[in-house]
Amino acid sequence: MAKYGKSASKNVESAMRRKKKGTPKSGSGGKVTSRKQAIAIGLSEAREKGAKVPSRKSSRTSSRKSSRGARKK
């Protein structure tokens, strides 16, 4: 079973092209220079459009905090 749908890969491809041109902006308004950041932007745009993209993984620190609170009790 495929992890990502066709439309998701097209969005990522588009984001990579825009990165090469220098047009995409990060959340803070700065220029996107990282390849990984461009991929993340493409995937988030695909998620917004309803494409088949796995949900974001939760950060390790947030899961740690929630498990610590449960253990102390």
Tab-separated table of C-alpha atoms in Angstrom:
chain	number	residue	atom	x	y	z
A	1	MET	CA	0.000	0.000	0.000
A	2	ALA	CA	1.353	3.434	-0.958
A	3	LYS	CA	2.193	5.821	1.833
A	4	TYR	CA	1.544	9.000	-0.191
A	5	GLY	CA	-0.976	9.692	-2.951
A	6	LYS	CA	-0.177	11.066	-6.426
A	7	SER	CA	-1.487	14.527	-5.628
A	8	ALA	CA	0.765	14.680	-2.557
A	9	SER	CA	3.844	13.975	-4.654
A	10	LYS	CA	2.775	16.653	-7.141
A	11	ASN	CA	2.467	19.183	-4.319
A	12	VAL	CA	5.935	18.292	-3.023
A	13	GLU	CA	7.336	18.511	-6.551
A	14	SER	CA	5.764	21.950	-6.957
A	15	ALA	CA	7.196	23.110	-3.608
A	16	MET	CA	10.677	21.936	-4.652
A	17	ARG	CA	10.438	23.899	-7.911
A	18	ARG	CA	9.316	27.000	-6.018
A	19	LYS	CA	12.233	26.523	-3.596
A	20	LYS	CA	14.675	26.510	-6.505
A	21	LYS	CA	13.120	29.742	-7.802
A	22	GLY	CA	13.298	31.224	-4.307
A	23	THR	CA	9.611	32.131	-4.008
A	24	PRO	CA	8.321	30.107	-1.010
A	25	LYS	CA	8.447	31.669	2.434
A	26	SER	CA	8.694	29.979	5.800
A	27	GLY	CA	6.190	30.584	8.590
A	28	SER	CA	8.224	33.530	9.874
A	29	GLY	CA	8.451	35.035	6.374
A	30	GLY	CA	12.067	34.077	5.699
A	31	LYS	CA	13.266	32.522	2.463
A	32	VAL	CA	13.137	28.708	2.339
A	33	THR	CA	16.637	27.332	1.771
A	34	SER	CA	16.353	23.815	3.165
A	35	ARG	CA	15.270	20.871	1.007
A	36	LYS	CA	13.539	19.277	3.989
A	37	GLN	CA	11.639	22.476	4.700
A	38	ALA	CA	10.415	22.623	1.092
A	39	ILE	CA	9.197	19.003	1.336
A	40	ALA	CA	7.406	19.792	4.599
A	41	ILE	CA	5.672	22.770	2.979
A	42	GLY	CA	4.555	20.605	0.051
A	43	LEU	CA	3.184	17.904	2.360
A	44	SER	CA	1.311	20.400	4.522
A	45	GLU	CA	-0.267	21.944	1.413
A	46	ALA	CA	-1.284	18.454	0.284
A	47	ARG	CA	-2.853	17.790	3.698
A	48	GLU	CA	-4.871	21.003	3.415
A	49	LYS	CA	-6.184	19.901	0.008
A	50	GLY	CA	-7.199	16.517	1.431
A	51	ALA	CA	-4.571	14.377	-0.312
A	52	LYS	CA	-3.500	10.993	1.016
A	53	VAL	CA	-0.680	11.978	3.366
A	54	PRO	CA	0.067	10.415	6.777
A	55	SER	CA	-0.549	12.712	9.732
A	56	ARG	CA	2.361	14.462	11.373
A	57	LYS	CA	4.267	12.557	14.017
A	58	SER	CA	4.053	14.085	17.482
A	59	SER	CA	7.253	15.475	18.900
A	60	ARG	CA	9.150	13.411	21.410
A	61	THR	CA	9.098	16.079	24.121
A	62	SER	CA	5.309	16.432	24.122
A	63	SER	CA	4.821	12.685	24.469
A	64	ARG	CA	7.390	12.586	27.253
A	65	LYS	CA	5.649	15.319	29.230
A	66	SER	CA	2.290	13.591	29.054
A	67	SER	CA	3.726	10.231	30.128
A	68	ARG	CA	5.606	11.772	33.077
A	69	GLY	CA	2.472	13.313	34.495
A	70	ALA	CA	0.712	9.958	34.346
A	71	ARG	CA	3.561	8.151	36.121
A	72	LYS	CA	3.818	10.536	39.086
A	73	LYS	CA	0.283	9.804	40.257
